[in-house]
Each structure stands twice: as structure tokens, then as C-alpha cells.
Amino acid sequence: MPKVVTNDNPYLPHMGTIREIIQETPNIKTFRIVLDDPEEMAAFRFEPGQVGQLSVFGVGESTFVINSPPTRREYLQFSVMKTGEVTRALHRLSEGDPIGVRAPLGNSFPVDELKGKDILFVGGGIGMAPLRTLLLTMADRREEFGDITVIYGARSPQDLCYRYEFDEWKAAGVNLILTVDREFPGWEERVGFVPTVLAEEAPSPFNRVAITCGPPIMIKFVLAGLKELGYEDDQILTTLERRMKCGIGLCGRCNIGDTYVCVDGPVFSNTQLRRMVSEL
Amino acid sequence: MEQAFFLADAELQEALAGLSAQADVWVPASDARKPGLVRFRRFQPGLTVRLDARSLVSAKEVLFPRSETLLRFTKEKDLSVPAGHRIHLDDARTVRPVVVFGCRPCDARGFLTFDPVFTKGPYRDPYYSERREKTTFVSLVCRDADAACFCSAVGSGPADPEGSDAQLIPVDGGYVLRPVTERGAALLEPIGRTAAPEQIREAQDVLDQVGRETVGEGSLTTLAEAFRARFQDPAFWHAHIDKCLSCGLCTFVCPTCYCFTITDEARGLNGERIRSWDACMFPHFTLEASGHNPRPSKVERYRNRVGHKFSYFPARYGQVACCGCGRCVRHCPVSVDIRAVVRDLPAQEEAHA
Amino acid sequence: MDTLHAHLEALFDDLELVIGWETGYEPLRPTPAFLRSREDLSRLVWNPLCAPNLSVYLPGILKDAKETGKKIGVCLKGCDSRSLGALVQEGFVERERLYVVGLPCPGTVDPEALAEARKSSAPVTHVSFRDGLLAITSRDGTEEIELERVLARRCRRCRHPNPLHADVILGDPVPPRRTEPSFSDVDAVEAMSLEERRAYWEEELSRCLRCYACRNACPLCVCRDRCLAESRTPKWTTQRDGVRDKFLFHMIHALHLAGRCTECGECERVCPVGIPVALFKEKMARIALELWDYQAGTDPAATPPLQTFDPSETGI
């Protein structure tokens, strides 16, 4: 009987090891993962916005954006909010544990098209993760982009991810505006929902692209707010999330009409979103 | 018909036994206690082969098993790494040649929906593709259409050779076997004797006659736009779908429904990652960990099933994802009729125009 | 039929909608109909081919219904009415929001038996029923077939052809085929040796596709979208294709129906691969009968025996 062994199996994860775990917020952890095969790690290439499937063997796989930038390649970083079966299992892992990685998957932000433009990032909660990969890419290639403004909000100060690197972002010339939903002792930044702060800041749409990610309700109001400020649909980018299994366009559950979030996304312009059937 | 072979009824078992030496041969067969229960089974001598009957369930499981192992994982002790163990992954698999013998044209054609998705990419599914490359379909020209059949309405027909490697044509005393592809010819060469000219003539007559038959009304292949226009018409979907029980029967008996799930079945760190049939009609199919479900009720789920087959799939792959076998209609516990739903998609005035 | 139409016509102003049956893709396949206008009533059919138990829709439709003060009309056969009774007992259906049209039932047809009994296999163009005879018309002419010859298994053991809990009964009462509970099919399986029985169920259940039609067609499977058959947390069943998991699902299904199943047989009717899954529930019904002299759904005021749990009870 012929035995077929192929290295060309998109379901087969690369084995990696968790180098570092950062407790970002009470229910979000960041995992820094290194592929076990040094050659694989050295050869690993991806674009900002692409995702990966993390495997906890015996429990399953789940999809997360690679939130480290392609300009920094000592590890791959994923941030995971504890919500379901796989994410709970991921949160139980320790530094040094083996983990499976299927990556990169999906499309990416059109970095080349963003060159020379002013950029507005609007993020909420864990939604900062997909923005971080692009933000740091831009920070590392700072001279290629214009003004970079970030409006980032969460429910409370302790729900903001990546607090330990805010200073680094600012040092790279990022105009960072932080907000939380209500007053907290010791909080000296903005207070208010992200869409409200967006309206107050009102960054000009001239030569600017807005990139937003966050909870669905925030996205809804941010899109309306951007429209109010004069942003055209193709000046707005967002990333979508859907329940996924295969991640490679086959299993049939992440579609929105004829668009498959796993292979056609997760990055979409508002122009594309508006063409989709209404099934978010 | 240039080249053809003849297989007498009495020689069928022997021919199938011969084919079984090199391949897994799947045939429609009835269960010992239940003559009406015909389904595809692996041939073994003595099996009650039922070329006269349509199989209740499609031949899908031959190339797309209800459940299959994608990879095995095992925990291996390794004190040189911090965790003290590694995970070993193994995706080795064996692929035996397969012959599907005596399926109907719709069964063979069903895989033409799988092919572009699983073999062409952007990612090639190695499990399906490797099996597909070694599979030969011998379909029987179909003279048993019932009220649920509608192959002609999706651009096929009861004598459709598309998707088949060879055709079985019933003639006096047996079958004429007509190769459609080279693979079909290679398969038939050893099992049949060359058909006599009058047998070929008779077979050609059957082929011509069945080929002229229309099974199912109208055409359901050009309704992608009508679907989009109907998308946000809840009254339309409710009128058709209020009776749906939201089970997975229609998708599981369907030759073209390919949605699946992937789960780990394990004890601790030893086990298998398996792929198994899933159904867009099940609520958990799209249920996210947050509790949000983009298709929360049977209305959105059934709409997606119709959309996938008659709008989304055509947009991506240029063909409808339906072979008109009628199983979803025939076996539905409450007789939901996808033909009626699709036919009613255009607004009334257009439908009558 | 004419009585049914006339009766509902006269009442229609007081009804939100009527759930009945209409001709499906062929006259052999009546399909559930949600009749929302007076004109829709003309689509209503009633004959021994009207197999679906319409009580399965009641919890959902009552939940979604607008508060118009109008009742929801529903046509129920004898066995269907027991399901309604059980749903009322368990608080899933408010009886007073329904107008129940009870239809004494001569028995329903087993489609496979009918296909075997028919000489023609041509698509059917017309069906009628009179005096125990089905008249089936196709391009090959009209065949008359005795209903008794093609009866579904569930109907052969029926003690309740005449609906309970109805607002009105339309049609003459039907003499029950059985006056005493019959469990002869369960007996036949129990007469097998353990090895035979194991082999029997392994063969039957090996065909299960896990499509869950049996579950979704069951009026008393009230967990709906939260069935533990598909739950991963906790994880009761795997997705493997073995008999073990299928058996486990069917056992869970049966046990959840212990003392609740009204023996309508829908689970078995809808199985696409002919597994006699109702036998599991019949066994449960027999235990409920023998243990508590209890028949689910016959008395809307009764408390189901397995729902008498009382946390203050001593000794539990």
C-alpha cells in the first residue's frame, strides 16, 4: 500500500514553544512564541494583519492576529482574551510549553498603499492587537508615513493592553490618545467612549486613512463618526472576526455572503464591507 | 459510441470482485433486514448490490468520510526542553484506489462541487485531493427520477456523463459500459468484453432517449442576483422556512454540502485531530465564544444554505453547488423544498414575466 | 376536509394563524403549513399522509408570537395531542393561547411500505382517502391500497387515535387499534440474547449520520439549540464516527425523554437511514407505565414523575 507523506499539509501546525507570557489585563494574555525549528523561524515571513491558528493539542485551535510586526522577528506575538474553550486552555499554558502554530493565514493591511499618508488608528480593548502589528511596522519604518494618531480606549485603565510600551510608541512619534469609559483614581488621560473621543479629536480626513478594530458596537459608532468627519469608505479599514475552524477557505462557517473572512480577510475596507450581505 | 464493453447481469458480482482486488469498490447495496434501505457500501462477495435503486444517502462519504483523522499528536518525554516533553505530530495516511460503481450521474457530479474548493486552492486539501486522484466513477444512466429529482434544473440530466469516468447503460441482459475518460477506459478494459454492434446500438438508443428527458422544471442556475435582492426580505424566508426543524439532515444526505468541523479527540496530550461533517443548519456552527451568533436562527441559517448553493458558490466558482439529486427534498422530515425556495427568489412580477 | 375548512373559515377572525398541513412537493408528502390569511386556508389538507406532529412548533411559535390577543390555531392528531399535553404539563405551552382542532386519526402511512405496495413508481398526481382505502393516482392510473397494509409502525400500536385536550373534534371518533399498551416490538428486542441485542443495535446505529433529525422533530426535546450532544464543554460525545458516540447520543436522548415521551414516533419517522430509534423511548414509556402507572401527556394537570424533585424533600 503506498504511503503518502507530504510536507504540504495546510492542516499541519508548526511546533513552537512559548517563550514569554504577559498578563495584559485580567482576562487577556500575550504569548510570545518561537518556532522550534530555527530554519522555519528564520524563514517565517508574514505581512501585518495576517493571522495564525494556535493549537492546544487535545483541546483545539483558535484564530488570532499575529500582533508583532514583520519588522521584528525574534518571536511571534499573539494576544488572547479568555472567552471560550481554546482560549481558556491557552490561558492555562506556561512559559516553555509547546504550542502549535498554523500561520500566516489570511490577507493583510495594504502597507504600500498607506505610504505617505497620515494614519488614524482607532482601537478598543483587545481590538488593539491587529492595530499593534501595523502600528509597530510603521514605527519601525517611520519616515515612510505621515502623522500617526492612535485613539485607544478600554473600559478601565487595567483593561488597556500593551501599557508597558506606550512610551515606546510615543518616542516613535505616535500621537497616542488614551481613554477609559469612566473616571478612575489616578487616571489622568481622557475619559469617555472611543467614538466620543474621536468626535472631539476630529482628525482631518485629508490624505488620511483610518484603521479601526474593537467590539462590534464600538466599530458601528466609529464608522458613523468617521463618516461624519468626512472619511470616504475606501479611507476606512477594519478587521473582522468570525468563528473559524480550517482557516483556509474550506470549512464553510466564516463566510459573509460570498466573502470568506479567513482567506479574503480579515482586513477589509469599508467599501468592501458595504458590498457584503448584511450578516455581521 | 466508439469503444464499449458488455457486462451481463450474471457477471456483475464477479466483475465487482475483480475490481475489488485493486481498489475499494463502493456500490449501492441494501441492508440484509431492510430491502428498502439502499446506501453505498464497500463491495464484498455476497453483498446485495442494488443498481436498480437510488441510494438514500449520497456517495459523499467515499471521498469525504463522516469523520477522518487529520493528524495524530503524542506527548513525548524530552528533558532537554523546559516543559519536559514535546508534542509529536504525525499526518501520515494511506490512500487506496477507489471505484464508485453504479452511482447515479448526480452522485458523480456532486464531487464537481468539492473539486474546486478542495483541490484548487488557495489551499489544497491533501486528504480529499489524494483520494480524489485515485477515484473512478462509473455511473448508471438514470431512469428512476422521482418527484424530488431535479438534475436537469441545475444543468445536468439523467444521462449526464460529467463527473463520471464511465457510464453504465442498461440493455437487454446486462449493461453496456461506456468509457468517458481514459481512467474509465483503463478500469473497464479488464472486466468487460467488447460489446456487440447491436448492444452498442441499443445502448446508444437508451442514452439518446434518457438524454432527451428533462428531470425537474425550469432552471435554477441563474438566480444569484435574485438571491441577493431577497436577502433582506424576512417575510419571504419565514414563509418558506417556518416549518424547518433546523436539523442537519438536508446537509448530511447532500452530495455537495462539504462544510466540516475540526475537533481534538484526546486523552491529555495524546489523541487525534479529526475532521467531521458539520452542518450550516446547526446553531453552534457559527456560534462565537463571546455568545454572538451571526446566523442566530433557522432563517439566517437556511438562507445561508440557499445562498451558498445558488449565489455565493456561483460567485466564487462559476457554478451552482447543487447536483439536483433531490435528497434534501425527499428526506426532509417536513418536506422543505429547496427548489420551490429558489424558484420563488425572483420577485413575483419577474417570475411571471 | 370540508368540515375542517368551513370550521376554520368561520373562526379565522379570532385566530392569529393556523398550523396545519398542505400538499408538499407531491401529494404523497403533505408538509406543515403556517396559514396566516383566510385565503391560505384553502391550502389545508388532512389525510393519512399528514405525518408531521405539529406540536413541535408550539413552544417556538408562542414565544415569537405578538400579543394580539388572538389565539393560534393548530391541527393535531391523537398522538400529537398527547405531545401538547406534555408541553402544557411542563410549562412550555400556555394552553389558553391555542385553539386546538382535534382530528381523529385513522393512522398514518409508512412511505417505504407504500412504495413497496404500489405497483407504479411514477410520481403521484393525486391522493384521496375513503373507507380505509388510499386511492393513489399517477400517469399509470389509479391504485387503491388498504391503509392497514401500509401503516407506520407507530400507528400499529396506537391507543389514542382520538385527540385529547382539543377545543373541537372534527370527524367521527376512530376506534383505537389497541386498547391496552402494546410493547411487542420492545419485547422482540428484549427477547434477543445480550450478544444478539448488542449486534442488533451496533448494526442499526452504525448507520446513524448524527443529523439529529430525530432530536429536532421531537416535540419534547425542548433544549433546542443547547443540546449536550454538540456541547464541547462539558464534552459528552466525540465527533468520531463510531457506534459508541452514536449510542451515547441516543441513550441521552432516550433518558431525557423518560417519563416524558408521548410515543408519537416522529423520531423514528424522520430518520433518513431507518433506525428504529423510537424503541428506546418505548422502553422508557413502558417503565413509566409499570412504575408509576403514568402516560405522558394524557393529563395536563399531572406532574411528570421525574419532575417531582423537591429540594426540601428528606432522604435525597
Short mmCIF file of C-alpha atoms in Angstrom, two decimals, chain A residues 1-6 8-15 17 36 55-61 83-85 87 95-99 102 104-106 241-243 245-260 263-264 275-280, chain B residues 70-71 73 82-83 85-87 89-96 117-118 122-127 130 134 227-228 231-232 258-266 268-269 273 275 278 284-290 292 294-295 300 303-304 308 311-312 315-317:
data_model
loop_
_atom_site.label_atom_id
_atom_site.label_comp_id
_atom_site.label_asym_id
_atom_site.label_seq_id
_atom_site.Cartn_x
_atom_site.Cartn_y
_atom_site.Cartn_z
CA MET A 1 0.00 0.00 0.00
CA PRO A 2 1.53 3.35 -0.96
CA LYS A 3 2.20 5.66 1.93
CA VAL A 4 1.81 9.33 1.17
CA VAL A 5 3.66 11.72 3.37
CA THR A 6 3.56 15.30 2.33
CA ASP A 8 2.42 20.35 2.01
CA ASN A 9 -0.39 19.89 4.51
CA PRO A 10 -2.13 23.15 5.44
CA TYR A 11 -3.71 21.48 8.48
CA LEU A 12 -0.36 20.53 9.98
CA PRO A 13 0.79 23.07 12.57
CA HIS A 14 4.40 24.11 13.06
CA MET A 15 5.54 23.24 16.54
CA THR A 17 7.46 26.99 22.25
CA ASP A 36 11.10 25.08 17.33
CA SER A 55 -3.21 24.80 18.76
CA VAL A 56 -3.61 23.48 22.24
CA PHE A 57 -3.42 19.80 21.48
CA GLY A 58 -6.31 17.89 22.94
CA VAL A 59 -8.48 20.99 23.03
CA GLY A 60 -8.32 22.55 19.60
CA GLU A 61 -7.35 25.57 17.55
CA THR A 83 -13.69 33.62 26.27
CA GLY A 84 -14.10 30.03 25.09
CA GLU A 85 -12.75 26.52 25.33
CA THR A 87 -8.72 30.45 24.92
CA GLU A 95 6.26 29.69 29.52
CA GLY A 96 8.21 26.85 27.96
CA ASP A 97 5.12 24.87 26.95
CA PRO A 98 4.87 23.52 23.43
CA ILE A 99 2.20 25.04 21.17
CA ARG A 102 -0.52 27.46 11.65
CA PRO A 104 0.45 33.06 8.34
CA LEU A 105 -3.15 32.91 7.14
CA GLY A 106 -5.45 35.50 5.59
CA GLU A 241 -13.63 38.23 13.32
CA ARG A 242 -15.68 35.11 12.75
CA ARG A 243 -15.77 31.66 14.21
CA LYS A 245 -12.11 26.10 12.00
CA CYS A 246 -9.94 25.42 8.97
CA GLY A 247 -8.71 28.97 8.37
CA ILE A 248 -8.04 28.10 4.73
CA GLY A 249 -11.34 28.75 2.98
CA LEU A 250 -12.86 25.28 3.12
CA CYS A 251 -14.93 24.52 6.20
CA GLY A 252 -17.71 26.95 5.34
CA ARG A 253 -18.55 28.83 8.53
CA CYS A 254 -16.78 32.22 8.41
CA ASN A 255 -18.46 33.42 5.23
CA ILE A 256 -20.37 36.65 4.96
CA GLY A 257 -22.17 36.02 1.72
CA ASP A 258 -19.54 35.00 -0.81
CA THR A 259 -16.71 36.53 1.21
CA TYR A 260 -14.66 34.20 3.39
CA VAL A 263 -8.94 33.85 3.17
CA ASP A 264 -10.43 37.11 1.84
CA ARG A 275 -20.83 45.46 -0.61
CA MET A 276 -21.28 42.43 1.63
CA VAL A 277 -24.63 40.97 2.55
CA SER A 278 -25.81 42.20 5.91
CA GLU A 279 -24.94 39.30 8.21
CA LEU A 280 -22.49 40.56 10.76
CA LEU B 70 -6.16 14.88 10.08
CA LEU B 71 -3.26 14.25 12.40
CA PHE B 73 -0.44 14.04 18.39
CA PRO B 82 11.70 23.39 29.65
CA ALA B 83 8.31 21.68 29.60
CA HIS B 85 8.03 17.00 26.92
CA ARG B 86 7.49 17.65 23.25
CA ILE B 87 4.42 17.12 21.11
CA LEU B 89 2.70 15.33 15.18
CA ASP B 90 2.00 12.68 12.57
CA ASP B 91 -0.14 13.19 9.50
CA ALA B 92 0.85 10.04 7.63
CA ARG B 93 -2.00 8.49 5.70
CA THR B 94 -2.65 5.75 3.22
CA VAL B 95 -4.71 6.18 0.12
CA ARG B 96 -6.26 3.20 -1.61
CA VAL B 117 -12.81 24.01 -3.23
CA PHE B 118 -10.62 21.14 -2.08
CA PRO B 122 -5.91 28.81 -2.40
CA TYR B 123 -5.12 25.85 -0.15
CA ARG B 124 -5.22 22.31 -1.46
CA ASP B 125 -6.79 19.84 0.92
CA PRO B 126 -4.42 16.88 0.73
CA TYR B 127 -6.80 14.35 2.28
CA GLU B 130 -5.13 12.41 -2.75
CA LYS B 134 -7.33 7.70 -7.20
CA PHE B 227 -30.96 35.80 -4.07
CA ARG B 228 -29.11 38.98 -3.16
CA PHE B 231 -31.58 38.58 1.20
CA GLN B 232 -33.29 41.10 3.44
CA TYR B 258 -18.96 19.98 2.30
CA CYS B 259 -18.95 22.06 5.49
CA PHE B 260 -16.98 20.46 8.26
CA THR B 261 -15.69 20.92 11.74
CA ILE B 262 -12.30 20.12 13.24
CA THR B 263 -12.07 18.81 16.78
CA ASP B 264 -9.44 17.29 19.00
CA GLU B 265 -10.37 13.95 20.48
CA ALA B 266 -7.80 13.09 23.06
CA GLY B 268 -4.49 14.57 27.80
CA LEU B 269 -1.84 15.32 25.21
CA ARG B 273 -7.33 15.98 15.41
CA ARG B 275 -12.37 16.44 10.60
CA ASP B 278 -20.87 19.66 10.18
CA HIS B 284 -23.34 26.09 17.05
CA PHE B 285 -21.84 26.13 13.54
CA THR B 286 -21.29 29.89 13.66
CA LEU B 287 -21.69 30.47 17.39
CA GLU B 288 -18.75 32.51 18.64
CA ALA B 289 -17.13 32.12 22.04
CA SER B 290 -18.47 35.54 23.01
CA HIS B 292 -22.54 36.25 19.42
CA PRO B 294 -24.11 35.93 13.08
CA ARG B 295 -26.68 33.34 11.97
CA GLU B 300 -30.43 33.04 8.63
CA ARG B 303 -30.82 31.47 3.87
CA ASN B 304 -27.10 30.79 4.03
CA HIS B 308 -24.15 29.10 -0.62
CA SER B 311 -25.38 32.57 -5.13
CA TYR B 312 -22.12 32.55 -3.15
CA ALA B 315 -19.84 33.90 -7.49
CA ARG B 316 -16.62 32.16 -6.38
CA TYR B 317 -16.50 29.14 -8.62
#
